[in-house]
C-alpha positions in Angstrom: 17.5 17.8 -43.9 15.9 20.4 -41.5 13.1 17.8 -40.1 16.3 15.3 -39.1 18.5 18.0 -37.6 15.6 19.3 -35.8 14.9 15.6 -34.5 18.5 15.1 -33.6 18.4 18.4 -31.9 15.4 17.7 -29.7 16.6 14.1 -28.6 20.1 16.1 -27.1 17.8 18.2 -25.6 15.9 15.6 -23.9 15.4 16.0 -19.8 14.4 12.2 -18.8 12.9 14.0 -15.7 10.8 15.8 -17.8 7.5 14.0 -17.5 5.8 16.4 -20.7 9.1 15.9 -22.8 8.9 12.4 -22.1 6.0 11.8 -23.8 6.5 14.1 -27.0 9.8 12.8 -27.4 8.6 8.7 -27.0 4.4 9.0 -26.5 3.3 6.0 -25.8 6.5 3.5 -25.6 8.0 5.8 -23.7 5.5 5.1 -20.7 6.2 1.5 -21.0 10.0 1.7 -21.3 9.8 4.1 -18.0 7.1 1.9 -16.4 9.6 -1.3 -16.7 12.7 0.5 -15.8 11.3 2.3 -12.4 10.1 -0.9 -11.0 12.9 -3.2 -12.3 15.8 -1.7 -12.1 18.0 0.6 -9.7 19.0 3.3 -11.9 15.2 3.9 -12.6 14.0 5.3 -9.2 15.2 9.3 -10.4 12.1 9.1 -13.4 9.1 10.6 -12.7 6.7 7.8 -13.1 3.7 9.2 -11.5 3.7 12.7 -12.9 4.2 10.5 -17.0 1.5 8.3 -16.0 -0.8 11.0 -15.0 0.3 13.5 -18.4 0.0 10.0 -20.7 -3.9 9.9 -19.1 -4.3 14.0 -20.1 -2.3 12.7 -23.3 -5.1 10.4 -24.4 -8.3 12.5 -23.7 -9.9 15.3 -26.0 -8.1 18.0 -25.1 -4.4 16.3 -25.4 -3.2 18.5 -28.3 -4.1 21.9 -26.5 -2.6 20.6 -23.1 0.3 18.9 -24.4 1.1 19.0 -27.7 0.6 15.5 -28.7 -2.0 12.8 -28.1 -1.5 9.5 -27.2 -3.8 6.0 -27.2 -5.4 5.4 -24.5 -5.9 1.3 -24.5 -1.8 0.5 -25.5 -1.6 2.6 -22.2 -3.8 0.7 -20.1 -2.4 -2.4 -21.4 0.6 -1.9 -21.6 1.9 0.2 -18.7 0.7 -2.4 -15.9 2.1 -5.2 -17.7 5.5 -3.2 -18.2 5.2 -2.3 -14.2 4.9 -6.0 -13.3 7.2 -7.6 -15.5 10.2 -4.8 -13.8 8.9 -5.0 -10.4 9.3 -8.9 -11.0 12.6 -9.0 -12.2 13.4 -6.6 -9.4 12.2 -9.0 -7.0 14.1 -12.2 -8.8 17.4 -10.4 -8.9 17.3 -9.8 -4.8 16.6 -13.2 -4.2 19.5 -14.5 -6.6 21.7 -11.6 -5.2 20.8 -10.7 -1.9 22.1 -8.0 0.0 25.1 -8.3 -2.7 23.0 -6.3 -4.7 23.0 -2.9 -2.2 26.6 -3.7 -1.3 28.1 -0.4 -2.5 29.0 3.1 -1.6 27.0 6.1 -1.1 27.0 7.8 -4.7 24.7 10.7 -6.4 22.4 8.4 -7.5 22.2 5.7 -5.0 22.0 6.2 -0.9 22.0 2.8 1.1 18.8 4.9 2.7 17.0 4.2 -0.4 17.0 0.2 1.2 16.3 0.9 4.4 13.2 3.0 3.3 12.3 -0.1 1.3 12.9 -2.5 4.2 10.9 -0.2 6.5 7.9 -0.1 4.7 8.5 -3.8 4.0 8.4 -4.7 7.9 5.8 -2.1 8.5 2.9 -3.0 6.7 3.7 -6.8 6.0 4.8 -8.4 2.6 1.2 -8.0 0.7 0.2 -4.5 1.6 3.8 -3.4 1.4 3.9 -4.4 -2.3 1.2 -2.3 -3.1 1.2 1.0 -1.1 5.4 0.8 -2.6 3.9 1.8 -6.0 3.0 4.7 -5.0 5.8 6.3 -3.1 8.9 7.6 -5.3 12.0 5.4 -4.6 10.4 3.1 -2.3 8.6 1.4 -5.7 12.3 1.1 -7.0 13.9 -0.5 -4.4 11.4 -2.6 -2.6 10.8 -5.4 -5.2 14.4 -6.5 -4.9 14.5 -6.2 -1.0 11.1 -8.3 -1.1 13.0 -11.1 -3.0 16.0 -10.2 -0.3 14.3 -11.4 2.5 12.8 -14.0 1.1 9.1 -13.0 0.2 8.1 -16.1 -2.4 7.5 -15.2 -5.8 3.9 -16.3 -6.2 2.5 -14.5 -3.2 4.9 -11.6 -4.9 3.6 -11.4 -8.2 -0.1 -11.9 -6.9 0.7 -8.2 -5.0 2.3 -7.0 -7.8 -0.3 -7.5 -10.3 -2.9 -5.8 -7.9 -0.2 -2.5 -7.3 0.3 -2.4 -10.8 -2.7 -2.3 -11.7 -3.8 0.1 -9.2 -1.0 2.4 -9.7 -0.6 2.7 -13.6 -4.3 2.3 -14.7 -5.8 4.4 -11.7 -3.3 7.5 -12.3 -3.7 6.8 -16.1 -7.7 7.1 -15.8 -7.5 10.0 -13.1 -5.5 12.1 -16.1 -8.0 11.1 -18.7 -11.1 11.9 -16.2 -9.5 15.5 -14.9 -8.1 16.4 -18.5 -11.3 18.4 -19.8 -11.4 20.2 -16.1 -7.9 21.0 -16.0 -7.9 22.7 -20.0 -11.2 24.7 -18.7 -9.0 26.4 -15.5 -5.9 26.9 -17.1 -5.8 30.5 -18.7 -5.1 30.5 -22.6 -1.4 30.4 -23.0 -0.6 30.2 -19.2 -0.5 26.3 -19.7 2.8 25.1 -19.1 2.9 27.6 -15.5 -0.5 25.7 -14.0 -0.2 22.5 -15.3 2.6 20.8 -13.1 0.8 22.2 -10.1 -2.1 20.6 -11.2 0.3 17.4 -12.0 1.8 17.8 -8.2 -1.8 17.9 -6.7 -3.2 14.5 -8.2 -0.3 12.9 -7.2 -0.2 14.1 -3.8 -4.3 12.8 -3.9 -2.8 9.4 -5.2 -0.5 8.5 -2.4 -3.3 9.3 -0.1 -3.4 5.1 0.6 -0.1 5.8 2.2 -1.1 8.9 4.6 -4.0 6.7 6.1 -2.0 3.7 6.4 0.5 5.8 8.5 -2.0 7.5 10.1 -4.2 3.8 11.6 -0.8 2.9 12.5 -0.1 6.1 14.8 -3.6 6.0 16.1 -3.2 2.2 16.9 0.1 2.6 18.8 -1.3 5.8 20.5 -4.7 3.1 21.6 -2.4 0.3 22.7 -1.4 0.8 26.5 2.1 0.7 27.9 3.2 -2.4 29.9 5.1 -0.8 32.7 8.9 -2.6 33.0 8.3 -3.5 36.4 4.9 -5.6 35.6 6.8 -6.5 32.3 9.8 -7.8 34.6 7.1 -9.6 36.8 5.0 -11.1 33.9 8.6 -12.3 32.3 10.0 -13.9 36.0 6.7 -16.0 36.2 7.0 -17.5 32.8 10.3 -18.2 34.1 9.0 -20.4 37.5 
């Protein structure tokens, strides 16, 4: 009777942004529930997806039980967590091509901002339809929202679900490995019982590392605007009135 009111008690308690409680509370389908719902549907964008996948990679090394508490399986999570990633980044894309813009066509609430799609459509026109699909994974909200703006505007589901496997992949099994790799260094730095102060620090940091695709792609794309010269408007006018004759 103590064991079930002490379950029941723990599941009331649960924080779903709470990467650590996350995965003592579900382990292993946990990370695939969370993996499908970020990428497929709207609600999911608020759960911490890179900061589980990363703690579900410490989860599954050696050292899982002294970091977190709990140890986890490390091939269900390479298998399971890009396939989950796929499948809800592909339903996100086949709903906002069925819906369209129908689908964003509400007010400004706590947990949805019509910015969130314009981010998504930035990035979107920015980098193109393939690289787009892929850098999204690893920016927070952008991953949520830009599958269903790529079937908005029209991107075709093949080439979409060719882009989506390879971000998937990328995203879910490279943060998952980077969590197993780092787990044994991470357990050696932290201070005996001064865990849970250093480790989402630690958590923050490898993240930051993993959207590092995104800095240099925004970084080419100021240098290359800084390198392309300025057409004066009157040359521009002149250019544009000979076309004309």
């Amino acid at each position: 009777m103590e064991e079930k009111t002490r379950a029941i008690s723990e599941l009331l308690a649960f924080n779903p942004l709470d990467a650590k409680g996350l995965l003592n509370t579900f382990g292993v389908i946990g990370v695939w529930i969370i993996m499908f719902v970020e990428t497929g549907l709207l609600v999911g964008f608020f759960f911490p997806g890179d900061s589980l996948l990363f703690l579900a990679g410490v989860g599954a090394s050696s050292v899982a039980e002294e970091l977190l508490g709990t140890r986890l399986s490390l091939t269900p999570l390479l298998i399971g967590a890009p396939l989950c990633a796929i499948a809800g980044a592909q339903l996100g894309h086949f709903l906002g091509a069925r819906y369209g813009r129908r689908m964003f066509d509400r007010p400004n609430s706590r947990l949805f901002k019509k910015e969130y799609v314009e981010k998504a459509e930035h990035y979107f026109l920015k980098f193109g339809p393939a690289k787009a699909v892929v850098l999204a994974r690893f920016i927070p909200i952008v991953r949520t929202f830009l599958n269903p703006v790529a079937g908005m505007i029209g991107m075709p589901a093949r080439q979409f679900f060719l882009w989506n496997v390879v971000g998937g992949i990328l995203w879910t099994d490279g943060i998952l490995l980077v969590g197993w790799g780092l787990a044994k260094q991470i357990n050696d730095a932290i201070p005996d019982g001064q865990i849970d102060k250093y480790l989402l620090p630690a958590v923050l940091l490898i993240v930051l590392i993993s959207a590092l695709p995104i800095f240099i792609e925004i970084f080419r794309g100021w240098r290359e605007r800084r390198r392309t010269p300025a057409v004066p408007v009157e040359e521009g006018r002149a250019g544009a009135h000979r076309a004309a004759e």
